[in-house]
Tab-separated table of C-alpha atoms and ligand atoms in Angstrom:
chain	number	residue	atom	x	y	z
A	1	MET	CA	-97.192	2.295	29.591
A	2	ARG	CA	-94.073	2.899	27.537
A	3	MET	CA	-91.846	0.166	26.225
A	4	TYR	CA	-88.831	2.413	26.870
A	5	ASP	CA	-89.499	2.320	30.619
A	6	LEU	CA	-89.711	-1.490	30.650
A	7	ILE	CA	-86.393	-1.779	28.841
A	8	LEU	CA	-84.738	0.685	31.224
A	9	LYS	CA	-86.128	-1.048	34.309
A	10	LYS	CA	-84.956	-4.477	33.218
A	11	ARG	CA	-81.619	-3.164	32.001
A	12	ASN	CA	-81.017	-1.791	35.514
A	13	GLY	CA	-81.890	-5.132	37.114
A	14	GLY	CA	-85.473	-4.355	38.129
A	15	GLU	CA	-88.437	-6.710	38.270
A	16	LEU	CA	-91.201	-6.369	35.673
A	17	SER	CA	-94.750	-6.348	37.047
A	18	THR	CA	-97.486	-8.659	35.777
A	19	GLU	CA	-99.118	-5.697	34.014
A	20	GLU	CA	-95.867	-4.735	32.325
A	21	ILE	CA	-95.274	-8.283	31.081
A	22	ASN	CA	-98.856	-8.564	29.800
A	23	TYR	CA	-98.505	-5.193	28.090
A	24	PHE	CA	-95.384	-6.020	26.128
A	25	VAL	CA	-96.527	-9.532	25.110
A	26	GLU	CA	-99.982	-8.356	24.029
A	27	SER	CA	-98.771	-5.277	22.199
A	28	TYR	CA	-95.948	-7.111	20.465
A	29	THR	CA	-98.321	-9.859	19.275
A	30	LYS	CA	-100.581	-7.180	17.784
A	31	GLY	CA	-97.624	-5.577	16.029
A	32	GLU	CA	-97.757	-2.411	18.123
A	33	ILE	CA	-94.172	-2.545	19.370
A	34	PRO	CA	-91.233	-2.634	16.934
A	35	ASP	CA	-88.807	-5.537	16.864
A	36	TYR	CA	-85.888	-3.321	17.917
A	37	GLN	CA	-87.473	-2.452	21.256
A	38	VAL	CA	-88.439	-6.037	21.987
A	39	SER	CA	-84.923	-7.132	20.987
A	40	ALA	CA	-83.485	-4.685	23.523
A	41	LEU	CA	-85.806	-5.992	26.233
A	42	LEU	CA	-84.908	-9.603	25.420
A	43	MET	CA	-81.223	-8.754	25.707
A	44	ALA	CA	-81.842	-7.042	29.042
A	45	ILE	CA	-83.721	-10.156	30.219
A	46	TYR	CA	-80.865	-12.289	28.939
A	47	PHE	CA	-78.336	-10.479	31.154
A	48	GLN	CA	-80.492	-9.536	34.168
A	49	LYS	CA	-82.626	-12.698	34.145
A	50	MET	CA	-86.211	-13.066	35.356
A	51	ASN	CA	-87.381	-14.415	38.692
A	52	LYS	CA	-89.934	-17.228	39.034
A	53	ARG	CA	-92.911	-14.904	39.212
A	54	GLU	CA	-91.862	-12.999	36.110
A	55	THR	CA	-91.234	-16.268	34.252
A	56	SER	CA	-94.709	-17.607	35.158
A	57	ASP	CA	-96.280	-14.310	34.108
A	58	LEU	CA	-94.438	-14.387	30.795
A	59	THR	CA	-95.606	-17.962	30.242
A	60	MET	CA	-99.261	-17.125	30.910
A	61	ALA	CA	-99.112	-13.946	28.832
A	62	MET	CA	-97.920	-16.054	25.879
A	63	VAL	CA	-100.611	-18.690	26.558
A	64	HIS	CA	-103.279	-15.968	26.417
A	65	SER	CA	-101.860	-14.377	23.259
A	66	GLY	CA	-103.839	-16.826	21.111
A	67	ASP	CA	-106.231	-19.778	21.178
A	68	MET	CA	-106.288	-22.366	23.925
A	69	LEU	CA	-107.286	-25.871	23.023
A	70	ASP	CA	-110.291	-26.945	25.033
A	71	LEU	CA	-109.913	-30.641	25.826
A	72	SER	CA	-112.348	-30.609	28.733
A	73	GLU	CA	-114.530	-33.163	26.950
A	74	ILE	CA	-111.793	-35.741	27.288
A	75	GLN	CA	-112.329	-37.916	30.339
A	76	GLY	CA	-109.419	-38.409	32.707
A	77	VAL	CA	-106.167	-36.591	33.378
A	78	LYS	CA	-104.562	-35.567	30.106
A	79	VAL	CA	-100.823	-35.940	30.435
A	80	ASP	CA	-98.562	-34.599	27.735
A	81	LYS	CA	-94.904	-35.376	27.193
A	82	HIS	CA	-92.433	-32.982	25.668
A	83	SER	CA	-88.808	-33.357	24.715
A	84	THR	CA	-86.485	-30.398	24.362
A	85	GLY	CA	-85.266	-31.981	21.138
A	86	GLY	CA	-82.791	-34.665	20.253
A	87	VAL	CA	-81.479	-36.907	17.504
A	88	GLY	CA	-83.082	-40.277	16.821
A	89	ASP	CA	-85.505	-39.665	19.690
A	90	THR	CA	-88.147	-42.297	19.059
A	91	THR	CA	-89.664	-42.258	22.580
A	92	THR	CA	-93.023	-40.681	21.677
A	93	LEU	CA	-93.771	-43.530	19.245
A	94	VAL	CA	-92.898	-46.082	21.918
A	95	LEU	CA	-94.412	-44.664	25.066
A	96	THR	CA	-97.721	-43.232	23.840
A	97	PRO	CA	-99.206	-46.637	22.801
A	98	MET	CA	-97.992	-48.155	26.079
A	99	VAL	CA	-99.570	-45.394	28.175
A	100	ALA	CA	-102.811	-45.467	26.142
A	101	ALA	CA	-102.947	-49.258	26.523
A	102	LEU	CA	-103.288	-48.627	30.284
A	103	GLY	CA	-106.425	-46.569	29.636
A	104	ILE	CA	-104.739	-43.197	30.178
A	105	PRO	CA	-105.811	-40.544	27.645
A	106	VAL	CA	-102.991	-39.433	25.336
A	107	ALA	CA	-103.935	-36.243	23.492
A	108	LYS	CA	-100.732	-35.268	21.801
A	109	MET	CA	-99.883	-32.253	19.713
A	110	SER	CA	-96.753	-32.911	17.731
A	111	GLY	CA	-94.561	-31.059	15.327
A	112	ARG	CA	-92.475	-31.670	12.241
A	113	GLY	CA	-88.717	-31.910	12.231
A	114	LEU	CA	-86.422	-29.033	11.466
A	115	GLY	CA	-82.653	-29.073	11.030
A	116	HIS	CA	-80.891	-31.937	12.814
A	117	THR	CA	-83.909	-32.891	14.958
A	118	GLY	CA	-86.763	-35.077	13.783
A	119	GLY	CA	-90.481	-34.584	14.351
A	120	THR	CA	-93.112	-37.102	15.394
A	121	ILE	CA	-95.559	-36.144	12.625
A	122	ASP	CA	-93.003	-36.857	9.892
A	123	LYS	CA	-92.227	-40.218	11.466
A	124	LEU	CA	-95.896	-41.195	11.690
A	125	GLU	CA	-96.354	-40.355	8.016
A	126	ALA	CA	-94.171	-43.386	7.267
A	127	PHE	CA	-97.472	-45.259	7.784
A	128	LYS	CA	-98.985	-44.870	4.315
A	129	GLY	CA	-102.143	-42.754	4.508
A	130	PHE	CA	-101.594	-41.566	8.084
A	131	SER	CA	-102.830	-38.047	8.759
A	132	VAL	CA	-102.840	-35.652	11.687
A	133	GLU	CA	-105.423	-33.436	9.983
A	134	MET	CA	-108.800	-33.931	11.629
A	135	PRO	CA	-111.545	-31.827	13.156
A	136	THR	CA	-111.243	-31.250	16.921
A	137	GLU	CA	-114.390	-33.352	17.494
A	138	LYS	CA	-112.743	-36.369	15.898
A	139	PHE	CA	-109.538	-35.800	17.853
A	140	ILE	CA	-111.490	-35.709	21.124
A	141	ASN	CA	-113.631	-38.669	20.124
A	142	ASN	CA	-110.563	-40.766	19.286
A	143	VAL	CA	-108.997	-40.014	22.659
A	144	ASN	CA	-112.215	-40.898	24.471
A	145	THR	CA	-112.706	-44.168	22.610
A	146	ILE	CA	-109.233	-45.548	21.898
A	147	LYS	CA	-107.316	-43.282	24.353
A	148	ILE	CA	-104.876	-41.884	21.827
A	149	ALA	CA	-104.706	-39.268	19.092
A	150	VAL	CA	-101.842	-37.253	17.646
A	151	GLY	CA	-102.654	-33.935	16.059
A	152	GLY	CA	-100.672	-31.200	14.348
A	153	GLN	CA	-100.487	-27.777	15.900
A	154	THR	CA	-103.850	-26.387	14.861
A	155	GLY	CA	-105.298	-22.974	15.439
A	156	ASP	CA	-103.264	-20.129	16.687
A	157	LEU	CA	-101.552	-21.509	19.786
A	158	ALA	CA	-99.206	-19.113	21.604
A	159	PRO	CA	-98.600	-16.751	18.641
A	160	ALA	CA	-96.529	-14.492	20.930
A	161	ASP	CA	-94.051	-17.347	21.339
A	162	LYS	CA	-93.802	-17.775	17.572
A	163	LYS	CA	-92.869	-14.104	17.136
A	164	LEU	CA	-90.568	-13.964	20.146
A	165	TYR	CA	-88.805	-17.221	19.263
A	166	ALA	CA	-88.105	-15.988	15.741
A	167	LEU	CA	-86.729	-12.730	17.151
A	168	ARG	CA	-84.586	-14.536	19.765
A	169	ASP	CA	-83.204	-16.740	17.033
A	170	VAL	CA	-81.657	-13.746	15.242
A	171	THR	CA	-80.649	-11.701	18.308
A	172	ALA	CA	-78.600	-14.303	20.225
A	173	THR	CA	-81.156	-14.500	23.033
A	174	VAL	CA	-82.350	-18.097	22.723
A	175	ASP	CA	-80.313	-19.712	25.488
A	176	ASN	CA	-81.768	-18.069	28.553
A	177	VAL	CA	-83.483	-20.409	31.004
A	178	SER	CA	-86.543	-18.206	31.649
A	179	LEU	CA	-87.074	-17.595	27.942
A	180	ILE	CA	-86.747	-21.274	26.959
A	181	ALA	CA	-88.862	-22.471	29.889
A	182	SER	CA	-91.700	-20.010	29.209
A	183	SER	CA	-91.571	-20.746	25.472
A	184	ILE	CA	-91.950	-24.512	25.940
A	185	MET	CA	-94.476	-24.347	28.778
A	186	SER	CA	-96.714	-21.788	27.037
A	187	LYS	CA	-97.200	-24.164	24.099
A	188	LYS	CA	-97.935	-27.167	26.336
A	189	ILE	CA	-100.462	-25.229	28.398
A	190	ALA	CA	-102.170	-23.709	25.358
A	191	SER	CA	-102.581	-27.194	23.908
A	192	GLY	CA	-104.642	-28.286	26.888
A	193	ALA	CA	-102.435	-30.536	29.018
A	194	ASP	CA	-103.497	-31.110	32.651
A	195	ALA	CA	-100.087	-32.514	33.542
A	196	ILE	CA	-96.757	-32.489	31.751
A	197	VAL	CA	-93.725	-34.785	31.623
A	198	LEU	CA	-90.633	-33.076	30.270
A	199	ASP	CA	-87.633	-34.812	28.788
A	200	VAL	CA	-84.797	-32.321	29.119
A	201	LYS	CA	-81.941	-33.498	26.953
A	202	VAL	CA	-78.357	-32.807	27.891
A	203	GLY	CA	-75.266	-33.268	25.777
A	204	ASP	CA	-73.818	-32.023	22.555
A	205	GLY	CA	-76.900	-33.025	20.567
A	206	ALA	CA	-79.082	-30.841	22.835
A	207	PHE	CA	-79.769	-27.192	23.699
A	208	MET	CA	-78.303	-27.730	27.135
A	209	LYS	CA	-74.689	-28.836	26.876
A	210	ASN	CA	-74.069	-29.634	30.558
A	211	THR	CA	-76.061	-31.144	33.430
A	212	GLU	CA	-76.046	-27.952	35.527
A	213	SER	CA	-77.825	-25.904	32.871
A	214	ALA	CA	-80.189	-28.791	32.045
A	215	LYS	CA	-81.092	-29.046	35.713
A	216	GLU	CA	-81.687	-25.324	35.938
A	217	LEU	CA	-84.025	-25.455	32.918
A	218	ALA	CA	-85.855	-28.530	34.223
A	219	THR	CA	-86.330	-26.985	37.674
A	220	GLU	CA	-87.629	-23.763	36.145
A	221	MET	CA	-90.219	-25.578	34.007
A	222	VAL	CA	-91.387	-27.742	36.914
A	223	SER	CA	-91.738	-24.591	38.997
A	224	ILE	CA	-93.814	-22.824	36.276
A	225	GLY	CA	-96.050	-25.888	36.078
A	226	LYS	CA	-96.606	-25.934	39.843
A	227	HIS	CA	-97.179	-22.178	39.926
A	228	ILE	CA	-100.052	-22.397	37.454
A	229	GLY	CA	-101.568	-25.619	38.703
A	230	ARG	CA	-100.291	-28.109	36.104
A	231	ASN	CA	-98.470	-30.954	37.748
A	232	THR	CA	-95.112	-31.216	36.011
A	233	MET	CA	-92.171	-33.593	36.221
A	234	ALA	CA	-88.879	-33.488	34.369
A	235	VAL	CA	-86.372	-36.160	33.434
A	236	ILE	CA	-82.852	-35.112	32.500
A	237	SER	CA	-81.601	-37.579	29.910
A	238	ASP	CA	-78.449	-38.066	27.878
A	239	MET	CA	-78.171	-36.676	24.352
A	240	ASP	CA	-74.417	-37.064	24.057
A	241	GLN	CA	-75.128	-39.792	21.519
A	242	PRO	CA	-78.270	-40.484	19.453
A	243	LEU	CA	-81.030	-42.422	21.218
A	244	GLY	CA	-81.575	-45.994	20.095
A	245	LEU	CA	-80.029	-47.091	16.814
A	246	ALA	CA	-82.199	-45.566	14.097
A	247	ILE	CA	-82.137	-41.954	12.879
A	248	GLY	CA	-84.655	-41.259	10.121
A	249	ASN	CA	-88.405	-41.453	9.808
A	250	ALA	CA	-89.421	-44.945	8.619
A	251	LEU	CA	-86.279	-46.344	10.273
A	252	GLU	CA	-87.417	-44.953	13.611
A	253	VAL	CA	-90.945	-46.261	13.084
A	254	GLU	CA	-89.479	-49.714	12.529
A	255	GLU	CA	-87.395	-49.278	15.683
A	256	ALA	CA	-90.496	-48.278	17.665
A	257	ILE	CA	-92.463	-51.265	16.333
A	258	ASN	CA	-89.614	-53.611	17.295
A	259	THR	CA	-89.433	-52.048	20.753
A	260	LEU	CA	-93.169	-52.507	21.287
A	261	LYS	CA	-92.732	-56.145	20.232
A	262	GLY	CA	-90.014	-56.538	22.871
A	263	ASN	CA	-86.958	-56.374	20.568
A	264	GLY	CA	-85.893	-52.755	20.754
A	265	PRO	CA	-82.626	-51.093	21.769
A	266	GLU	CA	-82.114	-51.005	25.528
A	267	ASP	CA	-81.660	-47.229	25.926
A	268	LEU	CA	-84.779	-46.392	23.905
A	269	LEU	CA	-86.864	-48.834	25.959
A	270	LYS	CA	-85.406	-47.587	29.239
A	271	LEU	CA	-86.055	-43.906	28.546
A	272	SER	CA	-89.559	-44.694	27.270
A	273	LEU	CA	-90.281	-46.558	30.509
A	274	VAL	CA	-88.880	-43.780	32.697
A	275	LEU	CA	-90.885	-41.059	30.905
A	276	GLY	CA	-93.971	-43.245	30.495
A	277	SER	CA	-93.961	-44.199	34.166
A	278	ARG	CA	-94.063	-40.507	35.133
A	279	MET	CA	-97.065	-40.057	32.834
A	280	VAL	CA	-98.767	-42.989	34.560
A	281	MET	CA	-98.021	-41.472	37.981
A	282	LEU	CA	-99.275	-38.006	37.016
A	283	ALA	CA	-102.457	-39.627	35.691
A	284	GLY	CA	-102.938	-41.075	39.158
A	285	LYS	CA	-102.729	-44.723	38.049
A	286	ALA	CA	-99.676	-45.672	40.101
A	287	SER	CA	-98.000	-44.283	43.192
A	288	THR	CA	-94.425	-45.375	42.586
A	289	ALA	CA	-92.199	-45.346	39.525
A	290	GLU	CA	-91.472	-49.062	39.985
A	291	GLU	CA	-95.166	-49.929	39.952
A	292	ALA	CA	-95.763	-47.751	36.881
A	293	GLU	CA	-92.804	-49.259	35.003
A	294	ALA	CA	-94.047	-52.774	35.719
A	295	MET	CA	-97.482	-51.856	34.348
A	296	LEU	CA	-95.902	-50.449	31.172
A	297	LYS	CA	-93.647	-53.470	30.654
A	298	GLU	CA	-96.706	-55.680	30.916
A	299	THR	CA	-98.286	-53.862	27.940
A	300	ILE	CA	-95.345	-55.105	25.860
A	301	THR	CA	-95.377	-58.705	27.065
A	302	SER	CA	-99.153	-58.981	26.753
A	303	GLY	CA	-99.151	-57.462	23.258
A	304	ALA	CA	-101.525	-54.693	24.394
A	305	ALA	CA	-99.129	-51.907	23.347
A	306	ILE	CA	-98.576	-53.125	19.780
A	307	GLU	CA	-102.347	-53.669	19.421
A	308	LYS	CA	-102.868	-50.096	20.633
A	309	LEU	CA	-100.422	-48.828	18.012
A	310	LYS	CA	-102.461	-50.600	15.321
A	311	GLU	CA	-105.721	-49.158	16.614
A	312	PHE	CA	-104.245	-45.667	16.709
A	313	VAL	CA	-102.621	-45.760	13.253
A	314	LYS	CA	-105.783	-47.200	11.716
A	315	ALA	CA	-107.981	-44.550	13.352
A	316	GLN	CA	-105.878	-41.855	11.648
A	317	GLY	CA	-106.016	-43.494	8.222
A	318	GLY	CA	-102.631	-45.234	8.220
A	319	ASP	CA	-101.703	-48.627	6.823
A	320	ILE	CA	-101.204	-51.173	9.625
A	321	ASP	CA	-99.972	-54.153	7.591
A	322	CYS	CA	-96.447	-52.783	8.024
A	323	ILE	CA	-96.741	-53.246	11.785
A	324	ASP	CA	-96.886	-57.029	11.346
A	325	ASN	CA	-94.440	-56.899	8.454
A	326	THR	CA	-91.992	-54.009	8.707
A	327	ASN	CA	-90.630	-54.808	5.216
A	328	LEU	CA	-93.692	-52.939	3.948
A	329	LEU	CA	-92.421	-49.625	5.380
A	330	PRO	CA	-90.699	-47.231	2.958
A	331	LYS	CA	-87.249	-48.664	2.182
A	332	ALA	CA	-84.152	-46.970	0.768
A	333	LYS	CA	-82.606	-48.229	-2.467
A	334	TYR	CA	-79.068	-48.398	-1.043
A	335	VAL	CA	-78.015	-49.747	2.352
A	336	VAL	CA	-74.280	-49.267	2.767
A	337	PRO	CA	-72.116	-50.244	5.776
A	338	VAL	CA	-69.743	-47.728	7.344
A	339	ILE	CA	-66.482	-49.525	8.173
A	340	ALA	CA	-64.278	-48.717	11.190
A	341	GLU	CA	-60.756	-47.602	10.318
A	342	ASN	CA	-59.166	-48.374	13.675
A	343	ASN	CA	-59.455	-50.457	16.851
A	344	GLY	CA	-60.754	-49.202	20.182
A	345	VAL	CA	-63.885	-48.378	22.134
A	346	VAL	CA	-66.554	-45.900	21.017
A	347	LYS	CA	-66.135	-42.854	23.253
A	348	LYS	CA	-68.471	-40.459	21.533
A	349	ILE	CA	-71.024	-40.313	18.729
A	350	HIS	CA	-71.624	-36.659	18.034
A	351	ALA	CA	-75.413	-36.554	18.036
A	352	GLU	CA	-76.028	-33.180	16.438
A	353	ASN	CA	-73.611	-33.826	13.571
A	354	LEU	CA	-75.109	-37.251	12.902
A	355	GLY	CA	-78.496	-35.560	12.818
A	356	ILE	CA	-77.089	-33.254	10.157
A	357	VAL	CA	-75.694	-36.200	8.151
A	358	ALA	CA	-79.161	-37.821	8.276
A	359	MET	CA	-80.734	-34.536	7.230
A	360	GLU	CA	-78.408	-34.282	4.245
A	361	LEU	CA	-79.404	-37.794	3.191
A	362	GLY	CA	-82.953	-36.407	3.045
A	363	ALA	CA	-84.311	-37.523	6.433
A	364	GLY	CA	-84.686	-33.960	7.702
A	365	ARG	CA	-85.404	-30.432	6.560
A	366	ALA	CA	-82.682	-27.854	6.029
A	367	THR	CA	-85.437	-25.231	5.796
A	368	LYS	CA	-89.155	-25.311	6.580
A	369	GLU	CA	-89.871	-25.772	2.858
A	370	SER	CA	-87.575	-28.783	2.266
A	371	LYS	CA	-89.191	-32.091	1.315
A	372	ILE	CA	-88.149	-35.139	3.277
A	373	ASP	CA	-87.523	-38.703	2.180
A	374	LEU	CA	-89.206	-41.024	4.689
A	375	ALA	CA	-87.042	-44.044	3.840
A	376	VAL	CA	-83.539	-42.681	4.386
A	377	GLY	CA	-81.288	-42.168	7.384
A	378	ILE	CA	-78.690	-43.908	9.515
A	379	VAL	CA	-78.801	-47.071	11.614
A	380	LEU	CA	-76.048	-47.313	14.205
A	381	ASN	CA	-74.394	-50.662	14.770
A	382	LYS	CA	-72.038	-49.552	17.569
A	383	LYS	CA	-72.806	-47.269	20.472
A	384	ARG	CA	-70.849	-45.566	23.226
A	385	GLY	CA	-68.836	-48.094	25.217
A	386	ASP	CA	-68.873	-50.734	22.446
A	387	LYS	CA	-65.611	-52.339	21.399
A	388	VAL	CA	-64.707	-51.882	17.730
A	389	GLU	CA	-62.119	-53.564	15.539
A	390	LYS	CA	-60.802	-52.203	12.284
A	391	GLY	CA	-63.108	-53.529	9.544
A	392	ASP	CA	-66.211	-53.717	11.772
A	393	THR	CA	-69.427	-52.122	10.611
A	394	ILE	CA	-70.181	-49.198	12.915
A	395	ALA	CA	-73.310	-47.997	11.132
A	396	TYR	CA	-75.424	-48.357	7.982
A	397	ILE	CA	-76.320	-45.578	5.574
A	398	HIS	CA	-79.809	-45.811	4.073
A	399	SER	CA	-79.948	-43.655	0.949
A	400	ASN	CA	-82.010	-43.270	-2.199
A	401	ASN	CA	-79.289	-41.300	-3.922
A	402	GLU	CA	-75.980	-42.978	-4.704
A	403	SER	CA	-74.126	-39.688	-4.966
A	404	LEU	CA	-74.832	-38.775	-1.324
A	405	ILE	CA	-73.294	-41.920	0.152
A	406	GLU	CA	-69.625	-40.979	0.142
A	407	LYS	CA	-70.138	-37.724	2.015
A	408	ALA	CA	-72.401	-39.445	4.558
A	409	ASN	CA	-69.760	-42.128	5.087
A	410	GLU	CA	-67.134	-39.463	5.780
A	411	GLY	CA	-69.490	-37.587	8.073
A	412	ILE	CA	-70.272	-40.662	10.147
A	413	LEU	CA	-66.619	-41.717	10.456
A	414	LYS	CA	-65.626	-38.191	11.495
A	415	ASN	CA	-68.254	-38.076	14.227
A	416	TYR	CA	-67.499	-41.455	15.786
A	417	GLU	CA	-64.700	-41.047	18.292
A	418	ILE	CA	-62.989	-44.418	18.771
A	419	VAL	CA	-60.188	-44.570	21.343
A	420	GLU	CA	-58.247	-47.219	23.265
A	421	GLY	CA	-59.168	-47.943	26.871
A	422	TYR	CA	-62.366	-45.875	27.214
A	423	LYS	CA	-64.969	-46.944	29.759
A	424	ASN	CA	-68.462	-45.538	29.375
A	425	ASP	CA	-69.546	-43.706	32.530
A	426	ILE	CA	-72.274	-41.365	31.218
A	427	PRO	CA	-75.696	-42.420	32.515
A	428	LEU	CA	-78.795	-42.410	30.281
A	429	ILE	CA	-80.876	-40.787	33.031
A	430	HIS	CA	-79.125	-38.046	34.951
A	431	GLU	CA	-81.931	-37.053	37.270
A	432	VAL	CA	-85.682	-36.936	37.752
A	433	ILE	CA	-87.135	-33.686	39.091
A	434	SER	CA	-90.610	-33.524	40.542
B	1	LIG	N1	-87.829	-24.997	22.205
B	1	LIG	C1	-88.805	-24.088	22.293
B	1	LIG	O1	-89.955	-24.376	22.000
B	1	LIG	N2	-88.501	-22.845	22.723
B	1	LIG	C2	-87.253	-22.473	23.065
B	1	LIG	O2	-87.065	-21.350	23.457
B	1	LIG	C3	-86.226	-23.433	22.962
B	1	LIG	C4	-86.548	-24.685	22.529
B	2	LIG	CA1	-83.781	-43.867	17.530
């Protein structure tokens, strides 16, 4: 087989066979095909697109390019949840203890944050001593006994995706539905999920800027899942403003703890219930979303979910005193209000830019090597649709460095759009696809 022929075929609108897809993924992973040929193929795919069969084949070829996590020793249906990436997205910390409290195994592989988006592992490290490093046996044992464990990406999962994603990043071929869908699904499948709940974000803080493209991506991923026998559901949710109020690691942990105690922001709770209820359904523990949501809410009122969080954090070496007393979490030296300069209603809070402001305060990484400050970030005081008067506090800056405050203040003011007479009509949940 020659790479040249694959490029030509796809360039002319042809369909790549299973063998051809396996050939290019395998050979590229081994370093046998140069970047320039793969770049040309990616660009041809970008313009000519792939059909569902090609997309499934590409997904499975990437799954088989490296290790697959064997979680067969975990009893029950292992349901994973994945978000396409947002700002202030604290749902994993909220929904996993709730789902585990219902006896459903949560075996979660998480990542660290990069750029304007946060990562669950960084957030969990706000619990002093918490670690995701553990042998696979311990990971499996924790899931079997307490029903929840969060690990880092170990081993060599989907190495083809790592190489292809890096190449797409520099060749303007990231935003193609088949390429994004296969990239995300290959990692979920390689990490051993039996069923998958996807949170596809839409809005200016997300990859997908409009509902049509988000729906296309969600439908494609659900179809890949079905095609290869992993039950998959997708929720299309709003990322046109940050989720909840907190953006930043310890701040989001505090927000999650409050939510599990029944005092969290409404949108964070709602999205956690919608995603969590789909996990419960895929695990076969409820037949309707209403039933599943009621079961999850009960874990909050009964205290089972917050107890589960304690059990989980303790099992991975973290300090749990801060769950009863959140003042023990890492705290920033300066907490400074951001004051509104005019009257009106909040029309927009630019999520991606606020993520960047939080990153510059130290809550995120500009590059993979950057060190993060767990204590810092932003806490919103006004959200879309809220009325604001000149002099009101719209947000708080949490910083450990006095010299960064002025720029953060400017950045937040610039990214809050406050206008007269706006009425919020953007829903939190756009659609559920199953
Ligand atoms: N996230 C991924 O993992 N892959 C993509 O291609 C896009 C977002
Ligand atoms: Ca949040």
